[in-house]
mmCIF file with all atom_site columns, C-alpha atoms in Angstrom:
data_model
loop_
_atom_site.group_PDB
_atom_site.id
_atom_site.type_symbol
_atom_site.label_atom_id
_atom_site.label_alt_id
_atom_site.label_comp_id
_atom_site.label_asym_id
_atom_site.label_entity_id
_atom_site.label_seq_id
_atom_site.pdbx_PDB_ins_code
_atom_site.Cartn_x
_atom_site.Cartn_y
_atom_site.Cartn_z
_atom_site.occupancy
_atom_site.B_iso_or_equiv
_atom_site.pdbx_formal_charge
_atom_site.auth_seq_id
_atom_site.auth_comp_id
_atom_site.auth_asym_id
_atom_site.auth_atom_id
_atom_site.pdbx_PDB_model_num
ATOM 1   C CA . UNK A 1 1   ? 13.443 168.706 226.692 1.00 92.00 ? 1   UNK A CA 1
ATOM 2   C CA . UNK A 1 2   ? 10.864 168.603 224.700 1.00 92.00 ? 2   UNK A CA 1
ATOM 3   C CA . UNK A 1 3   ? 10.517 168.399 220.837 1.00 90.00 ? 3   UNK A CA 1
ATOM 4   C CA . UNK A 1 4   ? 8.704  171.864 220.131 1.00 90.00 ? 4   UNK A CA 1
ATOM 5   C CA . UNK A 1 5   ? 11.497 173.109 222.475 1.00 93.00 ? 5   UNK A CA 1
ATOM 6   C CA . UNK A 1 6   ? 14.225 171.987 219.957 1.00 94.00 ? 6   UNK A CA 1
ATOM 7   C CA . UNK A 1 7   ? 12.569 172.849 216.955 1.00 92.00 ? 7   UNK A CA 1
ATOM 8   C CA . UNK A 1 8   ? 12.153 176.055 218.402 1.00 93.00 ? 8   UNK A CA 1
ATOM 9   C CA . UNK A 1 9   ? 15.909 176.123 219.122 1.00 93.00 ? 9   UNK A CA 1
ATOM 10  C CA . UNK A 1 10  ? 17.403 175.234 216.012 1.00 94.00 ? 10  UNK A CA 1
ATOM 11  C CA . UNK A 1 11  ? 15.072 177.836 214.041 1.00 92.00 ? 11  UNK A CA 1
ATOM 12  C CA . UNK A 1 12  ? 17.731 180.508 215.453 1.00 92.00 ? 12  UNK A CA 1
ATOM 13  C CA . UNK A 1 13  ? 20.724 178.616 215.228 1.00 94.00 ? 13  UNK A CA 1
ATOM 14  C CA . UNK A 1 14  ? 23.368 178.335 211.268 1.00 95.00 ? 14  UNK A CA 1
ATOM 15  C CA . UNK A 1 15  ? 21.611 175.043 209.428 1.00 94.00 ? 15  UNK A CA 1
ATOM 16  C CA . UNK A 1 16  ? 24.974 174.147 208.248 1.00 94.00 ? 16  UNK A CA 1
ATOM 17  C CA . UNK A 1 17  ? 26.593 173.323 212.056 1.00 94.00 ? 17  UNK A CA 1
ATOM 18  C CA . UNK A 1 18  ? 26.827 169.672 212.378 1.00 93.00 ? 18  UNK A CA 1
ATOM 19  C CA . UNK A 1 19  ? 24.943 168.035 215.504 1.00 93.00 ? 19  UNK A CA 1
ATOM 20  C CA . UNK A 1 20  ? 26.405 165.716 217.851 1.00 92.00 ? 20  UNK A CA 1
ATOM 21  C CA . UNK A 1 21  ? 25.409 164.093 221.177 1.00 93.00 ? 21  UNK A CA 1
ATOM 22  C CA . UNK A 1 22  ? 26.679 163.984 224.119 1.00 93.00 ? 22  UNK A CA 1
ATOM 23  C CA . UNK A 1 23  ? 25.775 161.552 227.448 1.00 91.00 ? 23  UNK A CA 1
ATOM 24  C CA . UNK A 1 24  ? 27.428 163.513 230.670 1.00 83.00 ? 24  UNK A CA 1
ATOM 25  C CA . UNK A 1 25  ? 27.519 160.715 232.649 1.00 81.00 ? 25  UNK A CA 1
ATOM 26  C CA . UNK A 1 26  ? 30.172 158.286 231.182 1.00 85.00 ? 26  UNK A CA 1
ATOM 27  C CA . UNK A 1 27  ? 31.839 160.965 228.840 1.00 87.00 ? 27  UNK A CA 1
ATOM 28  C CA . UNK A 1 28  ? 31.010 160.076 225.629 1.00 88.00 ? 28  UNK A CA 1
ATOM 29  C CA . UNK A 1 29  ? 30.343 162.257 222.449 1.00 89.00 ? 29  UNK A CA 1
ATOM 30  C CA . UNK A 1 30  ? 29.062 161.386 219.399 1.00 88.00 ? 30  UNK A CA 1
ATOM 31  C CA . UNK A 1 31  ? 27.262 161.304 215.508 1.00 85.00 ? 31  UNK A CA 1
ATOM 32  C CA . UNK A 1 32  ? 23.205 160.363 215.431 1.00 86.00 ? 32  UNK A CA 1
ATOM 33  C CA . UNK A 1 33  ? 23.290 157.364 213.903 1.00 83.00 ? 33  UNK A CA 1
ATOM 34  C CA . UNK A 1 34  ? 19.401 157.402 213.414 1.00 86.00 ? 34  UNK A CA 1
ATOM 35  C CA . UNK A 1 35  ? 15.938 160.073 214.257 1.00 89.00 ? 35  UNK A CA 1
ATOM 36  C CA . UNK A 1 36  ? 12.986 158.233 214.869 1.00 90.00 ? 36  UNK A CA 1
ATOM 37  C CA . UNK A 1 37  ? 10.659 157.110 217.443 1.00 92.00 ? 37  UNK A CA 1
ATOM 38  C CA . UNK A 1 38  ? 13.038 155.397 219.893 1.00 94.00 ? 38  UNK A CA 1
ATOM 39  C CA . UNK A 1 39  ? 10.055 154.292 222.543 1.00 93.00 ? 39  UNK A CA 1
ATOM 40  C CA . UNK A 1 40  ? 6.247  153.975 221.789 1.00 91.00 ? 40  UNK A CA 1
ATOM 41  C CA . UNK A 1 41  ? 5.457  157.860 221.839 1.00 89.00 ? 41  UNK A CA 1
ATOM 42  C CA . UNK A 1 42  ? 8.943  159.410 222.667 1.00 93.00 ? 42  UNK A CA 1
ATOM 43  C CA . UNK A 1 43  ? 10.548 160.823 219.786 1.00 94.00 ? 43  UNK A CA 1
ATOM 44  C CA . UNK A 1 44  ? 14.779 160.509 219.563 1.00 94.00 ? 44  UNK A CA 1
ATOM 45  C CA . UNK A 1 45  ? 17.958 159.819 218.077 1.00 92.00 ? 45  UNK A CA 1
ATOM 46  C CA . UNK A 1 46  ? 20.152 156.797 218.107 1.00 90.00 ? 46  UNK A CA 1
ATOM 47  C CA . UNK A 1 47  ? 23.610 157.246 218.979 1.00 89.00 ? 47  UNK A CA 1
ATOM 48  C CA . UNK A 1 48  ? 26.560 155.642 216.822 1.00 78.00 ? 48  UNK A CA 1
ATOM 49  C CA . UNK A 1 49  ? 29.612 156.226 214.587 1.00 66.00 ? 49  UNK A CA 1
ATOM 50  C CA . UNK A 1 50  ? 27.930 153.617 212.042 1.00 65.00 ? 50  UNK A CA 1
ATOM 51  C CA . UNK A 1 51  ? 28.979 154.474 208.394 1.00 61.00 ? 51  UNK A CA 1
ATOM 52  C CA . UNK A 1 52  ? 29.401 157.842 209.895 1.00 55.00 ? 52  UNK A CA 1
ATOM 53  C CA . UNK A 1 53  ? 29.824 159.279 206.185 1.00 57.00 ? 53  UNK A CA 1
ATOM 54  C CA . UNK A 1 54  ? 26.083 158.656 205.841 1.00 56.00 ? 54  UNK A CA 1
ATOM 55  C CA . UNK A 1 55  ? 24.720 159.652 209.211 1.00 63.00 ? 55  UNK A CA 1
ATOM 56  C CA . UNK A 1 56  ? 26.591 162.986 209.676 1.00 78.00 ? 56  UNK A CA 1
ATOM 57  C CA . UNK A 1 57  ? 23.595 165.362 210.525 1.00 87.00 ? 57  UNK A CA 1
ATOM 58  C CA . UNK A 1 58  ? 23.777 169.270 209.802 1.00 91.00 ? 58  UNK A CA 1
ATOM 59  C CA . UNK A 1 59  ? 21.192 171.458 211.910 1.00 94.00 ? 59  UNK A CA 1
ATOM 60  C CA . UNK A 1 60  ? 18.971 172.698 209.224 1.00 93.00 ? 60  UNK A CA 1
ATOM 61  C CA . UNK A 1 61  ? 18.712 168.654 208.203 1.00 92.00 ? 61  UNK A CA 1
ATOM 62  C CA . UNK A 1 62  ? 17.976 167.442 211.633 1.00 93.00 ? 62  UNK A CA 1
ATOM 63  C CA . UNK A 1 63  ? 15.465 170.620 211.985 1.00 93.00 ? 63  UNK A CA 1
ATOM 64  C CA . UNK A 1 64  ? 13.420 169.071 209.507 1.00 93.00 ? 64  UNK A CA 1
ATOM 65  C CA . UNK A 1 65  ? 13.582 165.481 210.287 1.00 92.00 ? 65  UNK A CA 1
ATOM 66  C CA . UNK A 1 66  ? 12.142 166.643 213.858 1.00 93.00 ? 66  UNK A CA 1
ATOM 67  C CA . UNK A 1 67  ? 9.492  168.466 211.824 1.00 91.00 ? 67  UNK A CA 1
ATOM 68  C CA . UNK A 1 68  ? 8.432  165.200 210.395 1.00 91.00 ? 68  UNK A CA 1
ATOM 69  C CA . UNK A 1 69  ? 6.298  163.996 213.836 1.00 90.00 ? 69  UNK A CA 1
ATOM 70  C CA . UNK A 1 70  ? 3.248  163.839 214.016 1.00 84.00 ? 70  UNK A CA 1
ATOM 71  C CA . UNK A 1 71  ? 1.651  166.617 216.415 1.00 85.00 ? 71  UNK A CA 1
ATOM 72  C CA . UNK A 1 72  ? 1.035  163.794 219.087 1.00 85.00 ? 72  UNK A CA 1
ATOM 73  C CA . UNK A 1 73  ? 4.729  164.154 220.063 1.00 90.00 ? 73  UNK A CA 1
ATOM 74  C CA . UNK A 1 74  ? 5.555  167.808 220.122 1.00 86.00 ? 74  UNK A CA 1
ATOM 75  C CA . UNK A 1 75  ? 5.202  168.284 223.874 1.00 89.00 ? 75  UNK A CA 1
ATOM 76  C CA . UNK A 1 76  ? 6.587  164.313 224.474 1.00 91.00 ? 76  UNK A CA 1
ATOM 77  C CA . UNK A 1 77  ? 10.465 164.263 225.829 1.00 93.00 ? 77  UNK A CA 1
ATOM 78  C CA . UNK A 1 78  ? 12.740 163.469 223.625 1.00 96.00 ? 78  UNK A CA 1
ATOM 79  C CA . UNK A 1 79  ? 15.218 160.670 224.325 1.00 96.00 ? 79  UNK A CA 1
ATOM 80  C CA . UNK A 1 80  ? 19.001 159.592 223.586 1.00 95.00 ? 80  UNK A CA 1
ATOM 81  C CA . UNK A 1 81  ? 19.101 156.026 222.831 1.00 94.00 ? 81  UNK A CA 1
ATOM 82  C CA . UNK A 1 82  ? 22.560 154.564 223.263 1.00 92.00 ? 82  UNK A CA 1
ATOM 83  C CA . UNK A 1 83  ? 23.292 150.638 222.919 1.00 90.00 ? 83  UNK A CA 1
ATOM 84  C CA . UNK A 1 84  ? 25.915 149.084 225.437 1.00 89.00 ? 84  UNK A CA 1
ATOM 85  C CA . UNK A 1 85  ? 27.733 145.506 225.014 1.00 89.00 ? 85  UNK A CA 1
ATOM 86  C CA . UNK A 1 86  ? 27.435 143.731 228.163 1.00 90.00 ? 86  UNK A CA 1
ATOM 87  C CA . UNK A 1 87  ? 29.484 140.799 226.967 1.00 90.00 ? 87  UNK A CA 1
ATOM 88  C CA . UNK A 1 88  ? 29.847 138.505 223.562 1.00 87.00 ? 88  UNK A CA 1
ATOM 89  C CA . UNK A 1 89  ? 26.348 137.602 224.172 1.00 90.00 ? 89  UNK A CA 1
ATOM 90  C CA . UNK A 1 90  ? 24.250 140.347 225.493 1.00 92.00 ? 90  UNK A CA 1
ATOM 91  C CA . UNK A 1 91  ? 23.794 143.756 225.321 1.00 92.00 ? 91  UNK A CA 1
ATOM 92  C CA . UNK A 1 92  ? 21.450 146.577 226.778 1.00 93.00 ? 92  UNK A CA 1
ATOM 93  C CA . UNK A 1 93  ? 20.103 149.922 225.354 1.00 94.00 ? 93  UNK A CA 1
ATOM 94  C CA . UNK A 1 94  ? 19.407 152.605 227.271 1.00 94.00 ? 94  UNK A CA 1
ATOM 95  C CA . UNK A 1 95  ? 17.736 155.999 227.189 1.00 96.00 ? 95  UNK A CA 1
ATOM 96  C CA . UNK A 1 96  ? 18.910 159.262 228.656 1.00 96.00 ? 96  UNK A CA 1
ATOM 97  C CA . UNK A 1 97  ? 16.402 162.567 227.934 1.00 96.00 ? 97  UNK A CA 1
ATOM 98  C CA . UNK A 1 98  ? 17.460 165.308 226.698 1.00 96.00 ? 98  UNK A CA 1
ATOM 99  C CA . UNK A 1 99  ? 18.523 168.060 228.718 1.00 95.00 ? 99  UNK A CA 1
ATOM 100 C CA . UNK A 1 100 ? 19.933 170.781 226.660 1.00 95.00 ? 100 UNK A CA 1
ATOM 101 C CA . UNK A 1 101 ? 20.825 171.509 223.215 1.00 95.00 ? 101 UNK A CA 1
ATOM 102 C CA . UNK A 1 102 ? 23.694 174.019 223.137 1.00 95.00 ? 102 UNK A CA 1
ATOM 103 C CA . UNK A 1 103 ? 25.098 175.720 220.155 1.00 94.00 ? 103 UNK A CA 1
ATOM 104 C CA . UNK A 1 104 ? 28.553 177.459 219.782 1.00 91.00 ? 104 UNK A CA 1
ATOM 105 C CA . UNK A 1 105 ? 30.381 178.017 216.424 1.00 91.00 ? 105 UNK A CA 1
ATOM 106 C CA . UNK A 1 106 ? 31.554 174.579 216.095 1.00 92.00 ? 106 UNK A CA 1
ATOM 107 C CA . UNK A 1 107 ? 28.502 172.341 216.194 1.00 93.00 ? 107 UNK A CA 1
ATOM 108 C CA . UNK A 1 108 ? 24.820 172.038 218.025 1.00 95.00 ? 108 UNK A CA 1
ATOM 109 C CA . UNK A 1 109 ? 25.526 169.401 221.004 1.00 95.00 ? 109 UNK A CA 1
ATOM 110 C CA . UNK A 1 110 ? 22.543 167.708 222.038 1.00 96.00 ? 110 UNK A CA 1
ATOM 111 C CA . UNK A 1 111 ? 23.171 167.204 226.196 1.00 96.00 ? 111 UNK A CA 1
ATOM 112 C CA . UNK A 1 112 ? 21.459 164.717 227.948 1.00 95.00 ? 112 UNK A CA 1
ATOM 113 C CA . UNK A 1 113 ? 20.185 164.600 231.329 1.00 92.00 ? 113 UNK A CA 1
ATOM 114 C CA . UNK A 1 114 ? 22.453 163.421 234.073 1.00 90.00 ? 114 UNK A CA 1
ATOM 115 C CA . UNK A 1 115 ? 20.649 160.236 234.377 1.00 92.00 ? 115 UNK A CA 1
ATOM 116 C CA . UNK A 1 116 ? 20.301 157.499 232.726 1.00 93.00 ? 116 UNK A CA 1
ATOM 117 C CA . UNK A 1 117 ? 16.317 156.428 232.677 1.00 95.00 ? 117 UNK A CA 1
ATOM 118 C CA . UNK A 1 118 ? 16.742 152.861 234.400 1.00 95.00 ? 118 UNK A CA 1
ATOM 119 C CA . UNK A 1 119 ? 13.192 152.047 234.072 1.00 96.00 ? 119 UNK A CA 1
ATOM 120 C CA . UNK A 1 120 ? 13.184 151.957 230.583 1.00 96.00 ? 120 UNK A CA 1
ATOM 121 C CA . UNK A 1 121 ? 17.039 150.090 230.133 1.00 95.00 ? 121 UNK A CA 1
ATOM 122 C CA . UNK A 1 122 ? 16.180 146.947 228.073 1.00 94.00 ? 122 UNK A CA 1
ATOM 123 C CA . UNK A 1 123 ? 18.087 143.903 227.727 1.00 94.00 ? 123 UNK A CA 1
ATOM 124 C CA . UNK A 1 124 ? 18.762 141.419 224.910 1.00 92.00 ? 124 UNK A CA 1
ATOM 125 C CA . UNK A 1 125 ? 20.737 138.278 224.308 1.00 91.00 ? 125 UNK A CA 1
ATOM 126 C CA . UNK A 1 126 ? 22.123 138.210 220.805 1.00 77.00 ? 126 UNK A CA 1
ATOM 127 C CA . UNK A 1 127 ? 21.329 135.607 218.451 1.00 71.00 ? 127 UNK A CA 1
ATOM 128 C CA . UNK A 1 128 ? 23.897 132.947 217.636 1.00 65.00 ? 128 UNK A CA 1
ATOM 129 C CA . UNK A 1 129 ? 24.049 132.146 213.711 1.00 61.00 ? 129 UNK A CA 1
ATOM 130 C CA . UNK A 1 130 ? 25.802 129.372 212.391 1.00 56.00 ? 130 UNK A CA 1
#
């Protein structure tokens, strides 16, 4: 989907309904931890529960965030970035696009696609500190 599309979207929808995410494939639901641009020229959110007090987007909020890139990346898909620990060491991130945004009473759910994108899955080995 792409970022004009959901703009478009949320212009019709209550600005007070609280948006969540939601990856298909492996079941899982939940806050935007970040917006921002996720991959050079893709625009997206990062999933996570982190200090979900502060992260806890509303529609008309998120609207405007979205509003905030630059016209380069209104026809660019927009991504779900989630982060996945492999093991105690390493850990990948991976991007799913975004497939739907539906809206009922309860919230806006941002759906993504089916499939994960495997070509841009990145992996990173985590730092040991002393």
């Amino acid at each position: 989907m792409k970022l004009a599309e959901i703009i478009e979207k949320l212009s019709t929808v209550n600005e007070n309904l609280p948006v969540k995410c939601s990856l298909y494939s492996i079941g899982l639901t939940s806050n935007v931890y970040t917006v921002g641009q996720v991959k050079r020229d893709f625009p997206g959110v990062v999933l996570g529960d982190r200090e979900p007090h502060l992260r806890e987007k509303v529609s008309g909020e998120f609207a405007i965030e979205l509003k905030t890139f630059a016209e380069r990346f209104q026809e660019n898909d927009f991504l779900l970035e989630q982060t996945v620990d492999i093991d105690e060491k390493r850990y990948e991130v991976r991007y799913f696009k975004l497939s739907d945004v539906k809206v009922n009473s309860e919230a806006v759910l941002l759906v993504s696609a089916l499939e994960e994108l495997i070509e841009f899955r990145e992996e990173y080995s985590q730092v040991e500190t002393l």
